[in-house]
CSV table of C-alpha atoms and ligand atoms in Angstrom, one decimal:
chain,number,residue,atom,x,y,z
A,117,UNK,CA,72.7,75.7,98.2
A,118,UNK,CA,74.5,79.3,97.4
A,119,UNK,CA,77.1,79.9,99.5
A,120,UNK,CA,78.8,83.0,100.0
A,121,UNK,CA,82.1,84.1,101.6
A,122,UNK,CA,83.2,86.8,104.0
A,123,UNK,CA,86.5,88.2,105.2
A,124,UNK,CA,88.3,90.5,106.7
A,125,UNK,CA,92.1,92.5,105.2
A,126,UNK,CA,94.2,94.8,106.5
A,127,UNK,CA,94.0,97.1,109.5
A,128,UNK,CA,90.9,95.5,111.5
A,129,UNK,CA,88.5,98.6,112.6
A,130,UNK,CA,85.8,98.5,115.2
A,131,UNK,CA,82.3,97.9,113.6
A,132,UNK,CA,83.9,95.2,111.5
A,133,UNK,CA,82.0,92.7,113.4
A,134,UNK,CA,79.3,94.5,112.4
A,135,UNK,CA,79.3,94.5,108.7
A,136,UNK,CA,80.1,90.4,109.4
A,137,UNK,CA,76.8,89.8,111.2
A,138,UNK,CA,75.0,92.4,108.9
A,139,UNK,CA,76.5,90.4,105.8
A,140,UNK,CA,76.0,86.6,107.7
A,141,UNK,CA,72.4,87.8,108.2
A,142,UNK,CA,71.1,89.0,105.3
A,143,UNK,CA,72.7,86.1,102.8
A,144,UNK,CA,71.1,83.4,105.2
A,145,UNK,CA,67.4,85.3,104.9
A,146,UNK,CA,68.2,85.4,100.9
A,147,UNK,CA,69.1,81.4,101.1
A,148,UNK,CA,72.6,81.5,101.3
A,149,UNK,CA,75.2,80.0,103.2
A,150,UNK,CA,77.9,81.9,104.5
A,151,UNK,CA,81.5,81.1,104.9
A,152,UNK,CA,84.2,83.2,107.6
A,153,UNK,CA,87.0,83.3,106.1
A,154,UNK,CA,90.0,83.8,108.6
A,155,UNK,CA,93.1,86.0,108.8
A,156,UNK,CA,92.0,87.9,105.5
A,157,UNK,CA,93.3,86.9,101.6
A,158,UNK,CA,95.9,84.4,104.1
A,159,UNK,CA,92.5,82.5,104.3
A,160,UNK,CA,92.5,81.3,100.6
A,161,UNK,CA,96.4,80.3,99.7
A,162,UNK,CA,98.3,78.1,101.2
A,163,UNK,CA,101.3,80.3,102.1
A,164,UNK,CA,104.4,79.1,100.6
A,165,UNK,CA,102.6,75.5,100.3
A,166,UNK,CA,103.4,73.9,103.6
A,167,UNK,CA,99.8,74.2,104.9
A,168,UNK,CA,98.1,70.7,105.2
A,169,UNK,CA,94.4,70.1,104.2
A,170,UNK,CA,93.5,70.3,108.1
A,171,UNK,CA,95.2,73.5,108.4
A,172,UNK,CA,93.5,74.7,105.0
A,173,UNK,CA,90.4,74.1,106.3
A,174,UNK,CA,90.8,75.4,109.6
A,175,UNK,CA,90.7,78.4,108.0
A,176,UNK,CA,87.1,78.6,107.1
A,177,UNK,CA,84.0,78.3,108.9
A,178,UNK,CA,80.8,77.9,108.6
A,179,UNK,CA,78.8,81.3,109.8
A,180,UNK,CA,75.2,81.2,111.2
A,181,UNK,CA,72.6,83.5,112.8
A,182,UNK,CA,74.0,82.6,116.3
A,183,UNK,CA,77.6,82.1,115.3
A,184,UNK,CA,77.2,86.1,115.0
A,185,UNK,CA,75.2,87.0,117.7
A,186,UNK,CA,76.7,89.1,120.5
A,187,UNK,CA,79.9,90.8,118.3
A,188,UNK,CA,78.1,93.9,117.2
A,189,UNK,CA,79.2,95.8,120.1
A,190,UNK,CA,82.6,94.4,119.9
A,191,UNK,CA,86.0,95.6,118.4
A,192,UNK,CA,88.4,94.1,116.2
A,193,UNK,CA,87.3,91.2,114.6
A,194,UNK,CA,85.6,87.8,115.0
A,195,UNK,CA,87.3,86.4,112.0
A,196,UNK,CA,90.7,87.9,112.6
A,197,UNK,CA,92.8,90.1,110.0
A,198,UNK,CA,96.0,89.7,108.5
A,199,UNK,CA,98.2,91.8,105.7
A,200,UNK,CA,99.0,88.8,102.6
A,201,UNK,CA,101.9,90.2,100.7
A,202,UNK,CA,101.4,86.8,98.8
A,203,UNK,CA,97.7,88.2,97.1
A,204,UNK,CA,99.9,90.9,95.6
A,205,UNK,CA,100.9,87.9,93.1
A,206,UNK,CA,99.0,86.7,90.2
A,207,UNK,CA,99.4,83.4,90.7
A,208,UNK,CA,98.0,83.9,94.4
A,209,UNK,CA,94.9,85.2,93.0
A,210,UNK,CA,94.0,82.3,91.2
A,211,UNK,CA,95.1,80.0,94.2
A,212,UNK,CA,92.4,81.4,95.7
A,213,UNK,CA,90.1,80.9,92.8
A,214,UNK,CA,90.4,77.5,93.0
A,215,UNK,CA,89.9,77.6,96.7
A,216,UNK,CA,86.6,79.4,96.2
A,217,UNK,CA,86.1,76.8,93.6
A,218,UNK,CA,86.5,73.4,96.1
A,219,UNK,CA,84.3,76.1,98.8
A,220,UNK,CA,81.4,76.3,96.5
A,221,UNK,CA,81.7,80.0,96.8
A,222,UNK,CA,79.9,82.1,94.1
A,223,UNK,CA,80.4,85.2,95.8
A,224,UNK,CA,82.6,87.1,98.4
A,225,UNK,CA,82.6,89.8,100.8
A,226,UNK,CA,85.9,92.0,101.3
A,227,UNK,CA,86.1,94.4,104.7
A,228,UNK,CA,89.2,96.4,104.3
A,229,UNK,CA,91.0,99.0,102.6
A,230,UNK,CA,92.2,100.2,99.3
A,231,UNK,CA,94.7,97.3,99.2
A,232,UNK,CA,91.4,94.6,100.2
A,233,UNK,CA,90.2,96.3,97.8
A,234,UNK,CA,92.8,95.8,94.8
A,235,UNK,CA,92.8,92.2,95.6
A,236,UNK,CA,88.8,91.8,96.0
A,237,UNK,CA,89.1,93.5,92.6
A,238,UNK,CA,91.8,91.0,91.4
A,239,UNK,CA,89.6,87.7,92.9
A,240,UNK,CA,86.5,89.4,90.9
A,241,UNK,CA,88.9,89.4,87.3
A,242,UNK,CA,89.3,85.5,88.1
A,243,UNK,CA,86.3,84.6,88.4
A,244,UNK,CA,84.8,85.2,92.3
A,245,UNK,CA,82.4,88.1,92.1
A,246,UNK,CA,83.5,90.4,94.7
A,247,UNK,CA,81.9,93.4,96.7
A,248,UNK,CA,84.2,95.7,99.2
A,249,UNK,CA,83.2,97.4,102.2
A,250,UNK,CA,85.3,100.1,103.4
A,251,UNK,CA,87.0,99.4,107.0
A,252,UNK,CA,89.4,101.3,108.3
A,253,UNK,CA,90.2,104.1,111.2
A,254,UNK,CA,92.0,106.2,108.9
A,255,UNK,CA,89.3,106.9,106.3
A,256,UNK,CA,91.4,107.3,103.2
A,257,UNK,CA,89.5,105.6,100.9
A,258,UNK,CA,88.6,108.0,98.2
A,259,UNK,CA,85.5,106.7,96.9
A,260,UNK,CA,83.4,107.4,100.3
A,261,UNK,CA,83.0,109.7,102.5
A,262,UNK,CA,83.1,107.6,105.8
A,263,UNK,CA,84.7,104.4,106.1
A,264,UNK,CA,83.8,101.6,109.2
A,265,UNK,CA,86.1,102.4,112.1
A,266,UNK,CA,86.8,106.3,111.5
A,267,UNK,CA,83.9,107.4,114.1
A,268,UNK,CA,84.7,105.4,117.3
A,269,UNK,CA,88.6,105.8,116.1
A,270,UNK,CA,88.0,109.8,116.5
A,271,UNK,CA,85.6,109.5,119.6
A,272,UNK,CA,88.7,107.2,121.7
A,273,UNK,CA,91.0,109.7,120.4
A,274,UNK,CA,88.9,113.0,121.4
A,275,UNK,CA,88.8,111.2,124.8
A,276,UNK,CA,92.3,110.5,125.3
A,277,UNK,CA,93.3,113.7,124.2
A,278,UNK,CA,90.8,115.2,127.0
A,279,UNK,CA,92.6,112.8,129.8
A,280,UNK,CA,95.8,114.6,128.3
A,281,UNK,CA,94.5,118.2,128.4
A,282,UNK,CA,93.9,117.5,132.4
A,283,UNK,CA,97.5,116.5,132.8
A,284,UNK,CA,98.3,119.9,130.5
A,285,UNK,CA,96.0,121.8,132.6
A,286,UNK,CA,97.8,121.0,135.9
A,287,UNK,CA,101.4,121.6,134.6
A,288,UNK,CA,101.0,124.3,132.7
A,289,UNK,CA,102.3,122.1,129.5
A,290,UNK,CA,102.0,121.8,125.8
A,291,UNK,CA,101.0,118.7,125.0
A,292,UNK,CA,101.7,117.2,121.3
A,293,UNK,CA,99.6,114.4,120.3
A,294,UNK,CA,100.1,112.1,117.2
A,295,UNK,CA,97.6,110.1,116.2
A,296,UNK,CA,97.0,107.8,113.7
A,297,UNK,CA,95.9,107.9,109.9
A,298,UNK,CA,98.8,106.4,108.1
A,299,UNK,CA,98.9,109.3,104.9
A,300,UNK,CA,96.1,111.0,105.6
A,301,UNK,CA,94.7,113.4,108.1
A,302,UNK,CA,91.4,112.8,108.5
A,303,UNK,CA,91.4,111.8,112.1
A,304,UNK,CA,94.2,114.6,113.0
A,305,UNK,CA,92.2,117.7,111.4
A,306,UNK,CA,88.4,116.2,113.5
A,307,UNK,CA,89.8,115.1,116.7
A,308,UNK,CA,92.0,118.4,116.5
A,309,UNK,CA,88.7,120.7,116.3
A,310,UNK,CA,87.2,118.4,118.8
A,311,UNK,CA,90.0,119.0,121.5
A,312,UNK,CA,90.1,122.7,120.7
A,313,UNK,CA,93.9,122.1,119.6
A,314,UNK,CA,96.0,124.9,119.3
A,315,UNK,CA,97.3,123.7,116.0
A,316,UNK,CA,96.8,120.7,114.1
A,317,UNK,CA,99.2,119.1,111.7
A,318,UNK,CA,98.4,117.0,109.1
A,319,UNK,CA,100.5,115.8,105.8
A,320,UNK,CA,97.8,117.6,103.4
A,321,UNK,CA,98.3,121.2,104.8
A,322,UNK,CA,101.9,122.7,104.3
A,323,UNK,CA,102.8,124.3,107.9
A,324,UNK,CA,105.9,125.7,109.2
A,325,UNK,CA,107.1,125.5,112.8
A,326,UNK,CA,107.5,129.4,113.3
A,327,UNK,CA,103.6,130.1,112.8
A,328,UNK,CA,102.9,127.5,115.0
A,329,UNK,CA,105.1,128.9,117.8
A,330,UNK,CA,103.6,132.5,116.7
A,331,UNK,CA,100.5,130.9,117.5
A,332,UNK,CA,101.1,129.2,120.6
A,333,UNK,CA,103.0,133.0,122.1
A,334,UNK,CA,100.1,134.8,121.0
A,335,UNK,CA,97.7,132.6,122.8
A,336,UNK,CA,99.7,132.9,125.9
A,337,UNK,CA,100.2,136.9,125.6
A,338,UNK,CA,96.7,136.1,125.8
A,339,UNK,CA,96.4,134.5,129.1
A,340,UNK,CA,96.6,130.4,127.4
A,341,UNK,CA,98.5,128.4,130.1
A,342,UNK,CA,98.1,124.8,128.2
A,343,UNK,CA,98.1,123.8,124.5
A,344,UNK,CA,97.2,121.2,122.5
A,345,UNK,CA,99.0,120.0,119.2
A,346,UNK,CA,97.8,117.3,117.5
A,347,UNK,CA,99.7,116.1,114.6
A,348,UNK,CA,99.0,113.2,112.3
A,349,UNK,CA,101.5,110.1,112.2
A,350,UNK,CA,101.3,111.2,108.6
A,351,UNK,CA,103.7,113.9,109.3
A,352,UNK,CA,105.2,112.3,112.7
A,353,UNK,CA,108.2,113.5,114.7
A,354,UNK,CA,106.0,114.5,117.4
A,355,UNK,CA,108.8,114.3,119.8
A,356,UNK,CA,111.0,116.6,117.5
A,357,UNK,CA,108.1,119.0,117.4
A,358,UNK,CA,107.2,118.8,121.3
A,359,UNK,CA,111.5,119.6,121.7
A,360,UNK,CA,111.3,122.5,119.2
A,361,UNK,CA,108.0,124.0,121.0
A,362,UNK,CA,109.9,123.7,124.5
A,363,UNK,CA,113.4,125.5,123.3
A,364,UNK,CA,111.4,128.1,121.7
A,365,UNK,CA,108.8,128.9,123.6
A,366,UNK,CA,110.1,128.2,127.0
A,367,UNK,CA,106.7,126.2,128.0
A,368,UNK,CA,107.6,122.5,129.1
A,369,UNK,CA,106.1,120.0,126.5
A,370,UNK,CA,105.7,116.7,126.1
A,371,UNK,CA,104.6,114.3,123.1
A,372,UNK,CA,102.3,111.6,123.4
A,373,UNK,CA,101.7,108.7,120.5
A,374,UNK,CA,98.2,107.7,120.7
A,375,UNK,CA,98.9,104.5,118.7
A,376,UNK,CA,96.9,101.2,118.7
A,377,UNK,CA,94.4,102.0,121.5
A,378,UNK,CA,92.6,104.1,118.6
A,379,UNK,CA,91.7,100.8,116.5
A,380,UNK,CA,90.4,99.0,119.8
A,381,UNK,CA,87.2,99.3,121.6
A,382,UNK,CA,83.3,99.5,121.3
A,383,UNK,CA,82.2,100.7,118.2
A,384,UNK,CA,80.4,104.2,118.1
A,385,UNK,CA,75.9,104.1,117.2
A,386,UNK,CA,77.7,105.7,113.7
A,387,UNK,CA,80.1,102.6,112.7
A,388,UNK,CA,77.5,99.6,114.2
A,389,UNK,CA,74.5,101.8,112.2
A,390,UNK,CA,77.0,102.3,108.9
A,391,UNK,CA,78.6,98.5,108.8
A,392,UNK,CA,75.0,97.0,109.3
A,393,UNK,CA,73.2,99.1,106.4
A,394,UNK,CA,76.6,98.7,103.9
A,395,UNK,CA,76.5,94.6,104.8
A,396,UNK,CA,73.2,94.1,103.9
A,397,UNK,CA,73.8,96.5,100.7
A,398,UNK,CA,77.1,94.7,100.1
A,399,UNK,CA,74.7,91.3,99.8
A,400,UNK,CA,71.8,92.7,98.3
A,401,UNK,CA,74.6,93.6,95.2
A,402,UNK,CA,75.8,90.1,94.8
A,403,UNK,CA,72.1,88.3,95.3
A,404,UNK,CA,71.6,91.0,91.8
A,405,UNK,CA,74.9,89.4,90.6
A,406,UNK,CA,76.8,91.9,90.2
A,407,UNK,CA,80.8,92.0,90.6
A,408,UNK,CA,83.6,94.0,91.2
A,409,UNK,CA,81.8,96.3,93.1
A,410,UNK,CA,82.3,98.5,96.9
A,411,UNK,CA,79.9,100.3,98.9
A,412,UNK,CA,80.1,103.7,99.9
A,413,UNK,CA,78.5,106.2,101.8
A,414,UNK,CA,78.1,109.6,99.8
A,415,UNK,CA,76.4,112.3,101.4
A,416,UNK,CA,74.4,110.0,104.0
A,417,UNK,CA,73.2,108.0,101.6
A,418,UNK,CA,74.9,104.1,100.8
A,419,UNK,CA,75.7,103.5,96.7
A,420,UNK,CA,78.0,101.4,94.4
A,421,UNK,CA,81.0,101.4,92.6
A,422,UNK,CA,83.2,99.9,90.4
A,423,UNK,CA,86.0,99.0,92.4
A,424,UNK,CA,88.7,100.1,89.7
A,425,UNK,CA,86.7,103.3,89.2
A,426,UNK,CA,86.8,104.2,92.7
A,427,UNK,CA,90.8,103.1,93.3
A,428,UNK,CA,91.6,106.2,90.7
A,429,UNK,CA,88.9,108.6,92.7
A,430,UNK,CA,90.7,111.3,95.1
A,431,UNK,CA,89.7,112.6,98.1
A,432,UNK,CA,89.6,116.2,98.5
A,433,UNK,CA,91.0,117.1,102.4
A,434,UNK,CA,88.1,119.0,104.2
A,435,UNK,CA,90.6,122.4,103.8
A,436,UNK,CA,87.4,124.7,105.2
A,437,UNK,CA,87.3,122.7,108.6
A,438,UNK,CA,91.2,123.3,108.8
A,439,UNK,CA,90.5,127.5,108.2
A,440,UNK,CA,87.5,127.3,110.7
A,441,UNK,CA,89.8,125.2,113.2
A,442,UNK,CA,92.2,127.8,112.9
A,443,UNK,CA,90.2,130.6,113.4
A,444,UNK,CA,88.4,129.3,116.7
A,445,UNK,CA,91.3,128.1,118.7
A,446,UNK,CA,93.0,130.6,120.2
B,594,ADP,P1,95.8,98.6,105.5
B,594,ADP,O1,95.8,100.0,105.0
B,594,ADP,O2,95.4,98.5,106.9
B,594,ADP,O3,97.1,97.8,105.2
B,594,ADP,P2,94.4,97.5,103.3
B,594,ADP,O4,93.0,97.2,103.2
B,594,ADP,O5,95.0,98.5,102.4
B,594,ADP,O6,94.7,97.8,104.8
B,594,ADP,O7,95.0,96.1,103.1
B,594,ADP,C1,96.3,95.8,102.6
B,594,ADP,C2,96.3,94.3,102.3
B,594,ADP,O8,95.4,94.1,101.2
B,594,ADP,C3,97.6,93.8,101.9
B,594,ADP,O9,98.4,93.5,103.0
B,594,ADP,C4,97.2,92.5,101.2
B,594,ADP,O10,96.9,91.5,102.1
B,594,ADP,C5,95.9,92.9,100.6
B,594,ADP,N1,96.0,93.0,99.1
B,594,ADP,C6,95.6,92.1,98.3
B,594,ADP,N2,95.8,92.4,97.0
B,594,ADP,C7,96.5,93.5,97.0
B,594,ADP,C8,97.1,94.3,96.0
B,594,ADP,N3,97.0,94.0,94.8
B,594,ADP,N4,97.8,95.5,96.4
B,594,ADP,C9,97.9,95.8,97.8
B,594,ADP,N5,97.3,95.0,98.7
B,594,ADP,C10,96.7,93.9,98.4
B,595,F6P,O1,95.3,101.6,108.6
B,595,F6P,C1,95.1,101.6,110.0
B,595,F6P,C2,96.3,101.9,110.7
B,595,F6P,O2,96.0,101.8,112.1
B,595,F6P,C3,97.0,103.2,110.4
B,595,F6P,O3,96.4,104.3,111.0
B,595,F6P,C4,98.4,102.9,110.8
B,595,F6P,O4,99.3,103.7,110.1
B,595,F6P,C5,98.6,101.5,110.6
B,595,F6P,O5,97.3,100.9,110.4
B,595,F6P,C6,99.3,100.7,111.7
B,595,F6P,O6,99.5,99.5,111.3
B,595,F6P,P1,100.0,98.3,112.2
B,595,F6P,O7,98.8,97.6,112.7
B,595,F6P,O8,100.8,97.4,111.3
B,595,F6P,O9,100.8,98.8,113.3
């Protein structure tokens, strides 16, 4: 019987379990088996060799229709996630060649990020056709416009940053929020014109601390009492900023760090509708045979590319939503 095999790399990202059952699903009605393989590219080498063959093969198991039933409306991820330094290697890769090999796999899944995606694209060169789908909060993967995660990332952060404009509210505060992102400021510049933030600061757009306080006087000249700032962790030192806004300003602030609680949670309609439709895409591509492949979304519609193609693409930072953001909030 064909088998195929899924996992899961890097940062997990609600909707994950998602694109797992969408995958697990649509190889089993195409006549495939399909493998879980745990704790991401950790799942396929025997780190530094001291694994036995019981703790090998703990590592994998067997995935059907029921074993995925009931994790579409759950974060995180069923098969677990984990960051393997040891794929970066050469020798790695073709560990895990031979894994696939004694696994019967002909074919293998990848949810992650860019760096899933540079060692999907590595697995592909020795021999394991490989498709990625994008995962992450922080959607910085150039090729797509909307990576699995990003959406209920944005919504728990819009609504922690409206439990934090209450507080504001009542004290009279500025409040600095930093969310997460890691380079980019995707989730900084939308939950920022979500929020209504006075500024937002993200690593893409130069800013300077003297128009920002410029900004937050003029809004209070014109009757502001609170302010939000959100910054990304791109550009960090929230609690520097929130001291500078305070001495110069006058107006007590405070800084919050969002953190972790924006990768947990229920995913959004958007991510469990997106990770279902790029799954069964993501299957339908290997079932054609092809390799070396990752599915994107491009203006609302799902495609293909190579991965090594779409690794060089850049993303172009949405700079008319950051003019229009700056415009509104006064
Ligand atoms: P995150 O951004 O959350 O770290 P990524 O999807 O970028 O997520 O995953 C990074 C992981 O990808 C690395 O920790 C490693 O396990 C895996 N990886 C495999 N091959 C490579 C590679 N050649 N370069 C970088 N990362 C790789
Ligand atoms: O890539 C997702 C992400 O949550 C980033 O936004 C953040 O920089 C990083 O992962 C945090 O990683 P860790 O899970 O190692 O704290």
């Amino acid at each position: 019987m064909k088998r195929i095999g899924v996992l899961t790399s890097g940062g997990d990202a609600p909707g994950m379990n998602a694109a797992i059952r969408a995958v697990t699903r649509t190889a089993i009605s195409k006549g495939y088996e399909v493998m879980g393989i745990r704790r991401g590219y950790n799942g396929l080498v025997n780190i530094e060799g001291k694994e036995t063959k019981d703790e090998m093969d703990s590592k994998v198991v067997r995935l059907g229709v029921r074993d995925v039933s009931a994790i579409i409306q759950r974060g995180g991820t069923i098969l677990f996630t984990a960051r393997c330094n040891e794929f970066k290697e050469w020798e790695s890769v073709l560990e895990a060649k031979k894994r696939c090999d004694e696994l019967n796999l002909t074919g293998m899944v990848v949810i992650g990020g860019d760096g899933s995606f540079r060692g999907a694209a590595d697995l592909s060169k020795a021999g394991v056709p490989c498709i990625g789908i994008p995962g992450t909060i922080d959607n910085d993967i150039s090729c797509t416009d909307y990576t699995i995660g990003y959406d209920t990332a944005l919504n728990t952060a819009m609504e922690m940053v409206d439990k934090i404009r209450d507080t504001a509210q009542s004290h009279d505060r500025c409040s600095v929020i930093e969310v997460m992102g890691r380079d980019a400021g995707w989730i900084a510049l939308n939950v920022g014109v979500a929020v209504g933030a006075t500024a937002i600061i993200t690593p893409e757009m130069k800013y300077n601390m003297k128009d920002i306080i410029n900004r937050i006087e003029a809004s209070k000249a014109d009757k502001k009492e609170n302010f939000i700032i959100v910054v990304s962790e791109g550009v960090g030192d929230s609690e520097g900023i929130a001291r500078t806004i305070e001495t110069m300003t006058g107006i007590e602030s405070r800084a919050t760090i969002l953190g972790h609680v924006q990768r947990g949670g229920s995913p959004t309609v958007r991510d469990r509708v997106n990770a279902s439709e790029m799954g069964y895409y993501a299957v339908d591509l290997l079932d054609q045979g092809k390799s070396n492949r990752v599915v994107a979304l491009k203006k609302g519609r799902v495609v293909d590319y190579d991965i090594l193609e779409a690794l060089k693409m850049k993303k172009t930072f949405d700079k008319n939503l950051y003019k229009i953001a700056h415009i509104i909030s006064k």
